[in-house]
PDB file of C-alpha atoms in Angstrom:
ATOM      1  CA  TYR O   1    -104.911 141.724  52.918  1.00 51.00           C
ATOM      2  CA  VAL O   2    -101.237 141.943  53.795  1.00 65.00           C
ATOM      3  CA  HIS O   3     -99.533 145.311  54.138  1.00 64.00           C
ATOM      4  CA  GLY O   4     -97.564 146.356  51.076  1.00 68.00           C
ATOM      5  CA  PHE O   5     -99.759 144.642  48.527  1.00 74.00           C
ATOM      6  CA  ARG O   6    -102.577 146.017  46.428  1.00 81.00           C
ATOM      7  CA  LEU O   7    -106.006 144.457  46.140  1.00 84.00           C
ATOM      8  CA  TRP O   8    -107.504 143.842  42.694  1.00 87.00           C
ATOM      9  CA  ALA O   9    -110.940 142.524  41.796  1.00 90.00           C
ATOM     10  CA  ALA O  10    -113.094 141.800  38.767  1.00 90.00           C
ATOM     11  CA  THR O  11    -116.166 139.878  37.859  1.00 88.00           C
ATOM     12  CA  PRO O  12    -115.660 137.072  35.314  1.00 88.00           C
ATOM     13  CA  GLY O  13    -115.073 138.513  31.853  1.00 90.00           C
ATOM     14  CA  GLN O  14    -114.227 141.997  33.138  1.00 91.00           C
ATOM     15  CA  SER O  15    -110.858 143.708  33.517  1.00 94.00           C
ATOM     16  CA  LEU O  16    -109.166 143.815  36.888  1.00 93.00           C
ATOM     17  CA  MET O  17    -109.530 147.058  38.795  1.00 95.00           C
ATOM     18  CA  GLU O  18    -107.634 148.084  41.897  1.00 95.00           C
ATOM     19  CA  VAL O  19    -109.861 148.109  44.977  1.00 92.00           C
ATOM     20  CA  GLU O  20    -109.248 150.616  47.747  1.00 89.00           C
ATOM     21  CA  ILE O  21    -108.713 148.993  51.133  1.00 84.00           C
ATOM     22  CA  PRO O  22    -111.556 150.099  53.440  1.00 85.00           C
ATOM     23  CA  GLN O  23    -110.312 152.370  56.225  1.00 87.00           C
ATOM     24  CA  ARG O  24    -111.576 149.946  58.892  1.00 85.00           C
ATOM     25  CA  LEU O  25    -109.195 147.294  57.481  1.00 82.00           C
ATOM     26  CA  ALA O  26    -106.203 149.551  56.867  1.00 83.00           C
ATOM     27  CA  PHE O  27    -103.207 149.082  59.137  1.00 84.00           C
ATOM     28  CA  ALA O  28    -102.261 152.004  61.362  1.00 82.00           C
ATOM     29  CA  GLU O  29     -98.572 151.148  61.280  1.00 85.00           C
ATOM     30  CA  THR O  30     -96.377 149.691  58.549  1.00 82.00           C
ATOM     31  CA  TYR O  31     -93.391 147.377  58.892  1.00 84.00           C
ATOM     32  CA  LEU O  32     -90.594 146.291  56.592  1.00 84.00           C
ATOM     33  CA  ASP O  33     -92.058 142.778  56.697  1.00 84.00           C
ATOM     34  CA  GLY O  34     -95.637 143.197  55.450  1.00 80.00           C
ATOM     35  CA  ARG O  35     -96.777 140.088  57.317  1.00 82.00           C
ATOM     36  CA  LEU O  36     -96.255 141.685  60.724  1.00 87.00           C
ATOM     37  CA  ALA O  37     -99.208 144.090  60.677  1.00 87.00           C
ATOM     38  CA  PRO O  38    -101.865 141.389  60.064  1.00 84.00           C
ATOM     39  CA  PHE O  39    -100.226 139.079  62.613  1.00 87.00           C
ATOM     40  CA  ILE O  40    -100.188 141.854  65.217  1.00 90.00           C
ATOM     41  CA  ARG O  41    -103.866 142.583  64.499  1.00 87.00           C
ATOM     42  CA  VAL O  42    -104.836 138.948  65.163  1.00 85.00           C
ATOM     43  CA  VAL O  43    -102.783 138.743  68.365  1.00 88.00           C
ATOM     44  CA  ASP O  44    -104.147 142.101  69.531  1.00 90.00           C
ATOM     45  CA  HIS O  45    -107.698 140.804  68.991  1.00 86.00           C
ATOM     46  CA  TRP O  46    -106.950 137.734  71.143  1.00 85.00           C
ATOM     47  CA  VAL O  47    -105.310 139.782  73.905  1.00 90.00           C
ATOM     48  CA  LYS O  48    -108.249 142.221  74.034  1.00 91.00           C
ATOM     49  CA  ALA O  49    -110.678 139.284  74.204  1.00 88.00           C
ATOM     50  CA  ILE O  50    -108.729 137.799  77.129  1.00 88.00           C
ATOM     51  CA  ASP O  51    -108.532 141.160  78.921  1.00 92.00           C
ATOM     52  CA  ASN O  52    -112.265 141.788  78.444  1.00 92.00           C
ATOM     53  CA  GLY O  53    -113.302 138.221  79.238  1.00 89.00           C
ATOM     54  CA  SER O  54    -115.092 138.037  75.893  1.00 85.00           C
ATOM     55  CA  VAL O  55    -115.302 135.014  73.639  1.00 73.00           C
ATOM     56  CA  THR O  56    -113.676 134.878  70.230  1.00 73.00           C
ATOM     57  CA  THR O  57    -115.724 133.096  67.602  1.00 72.00           C
ATOM     58  CA  LEU O  58    -112.863 131.593  65.634  1.00 71.00           C
ATOM     59  CA  SER O  59    -112.834 127.819  65.489  1.00 79.00           C
ATOM     60  CA  LEU O  60    -111.414 124.978  63.451  1.00 82.00           C
ATOM     61  CA  LYS O  61    -114.272 125.557  60.992  1.00 81.00           C
ATOM     62  CA  GLU O  62    -113.051 129.073  60.195  1.00 78.00           C
ATOM     63  CA  GLY O  63    -109.484 127.779  59.948  1.00 81.00           C
ATOM     64  CA  VAL O  64    -110.470 125.096  57.429  1.00 85.00           C
ATOM     65  CA  TYR O  65    -112.408 127.652  55.389  1.00 83.00           C
ATOM     66  CA  SER O  66    -109.456 130.072  55.430  1.00 82.00           C
ATOM     67  CA  GLN O  67    -107.130 127.293  54.268  1.00 88.00           C
ATOM     68  CA  MET O  68    -109.558 126.400  51.467  1.00 89.00           C
ATOM     69  CA  LEU O  69    -109.554 130.037  50.304  1.00 88.00           C
ATOM     70  CA  MET O  70    -105.742 130.111  50.313  1.00 89.00           C
ATOM     71  CA  ASP O  71    -105.607 126.843  48.351  1.00 92.00           C
ATOM     72  CA  LEU O  72    -108.088 128.192  45.788  1.00 92.00           C
ATOM     73  CA  THR O  73    -106.033 131.374  45.491  1.00 91.00           C
ATOM     74  CA  HIS O  74    -102.951 129.312  44.637  1.00 94.00           C
ATOM     75  CA  GLU O  75    -104.958 127.196  42.187  1.00 94.00           C
ATOM     76  CA  SER O  76    -106.316 130.296  40.449  1.00 92.00           C
ATOM     77  CA  HIS O  77    -102.840 131.785  40.194  1.00 93.00           C
ATOM     78  CA  GLU O  78    -101.236 128.585  38.885  1.00 95.00           C
ATOM     79  CA  THR O  79    -103.958 127.902  36.300  1.00 95.00           C
ATOM     80  CA  ARG O  80    -104.522 131.591  35.509  1.00 93.00           C
ATOM     81  CA  ARG O  81    -108.269 130.961  35.701  1.00 91.00           C
ATOM     82  CA  TRP O  82    -111.191 131.893  37.882  1.00 89.00           C
ATOM     83  CA  VAL O  83    -112.114 129.304  40.486  1.00 90.00           C
ATOM     84  CA  GLU O  84    -115.473 128.897  42.157  1.00 86.00           C
ATOM     85  CA  VAL O  85    -115.718 129.224  45.926  1.00 87.00           C
ATOM     86  CA  ASP O  86    -118.269 126.818  47.352  1.00 80.00           C
ATOM     87  CA  GLN O  87    -119.156 128.794  50.462  1.00 72.00           C
ATOM     88  CA  HIS O  88    -121.409 126.060  51.792  1.00 67.00           C
ATOM     89  CA  LYS O  89    -118.906 123.228  51.435  1.00 66.00           C
ATOM     90  CA  TYR O  90    -116.971 124.040  54.607  1.00 57.00           C
ATOM     91  CA  ILE O  91    -119.257 126.378  56.505  1.00 56.00           C
TER      92      ILE O  91
END
């Protein structure tokens, strides 16, 4: 979710419906560039982990999975079709 966009969802064969962003994921502050809020959230998470001495669980595995989801999103958009997400392929 990037600030300034709306989230839509549907099951195959059903019409798209706008999905409300859960409050826990909503951004407290908005910026002209909608990419800033999610970037700040990630950096803030890292800084808090460093300050608290806690361990973040993100790894290359999560990065590869995130990239796969972005690639599938582009594929779905370009082909205007649903694509299957093989959750076990990369995790």
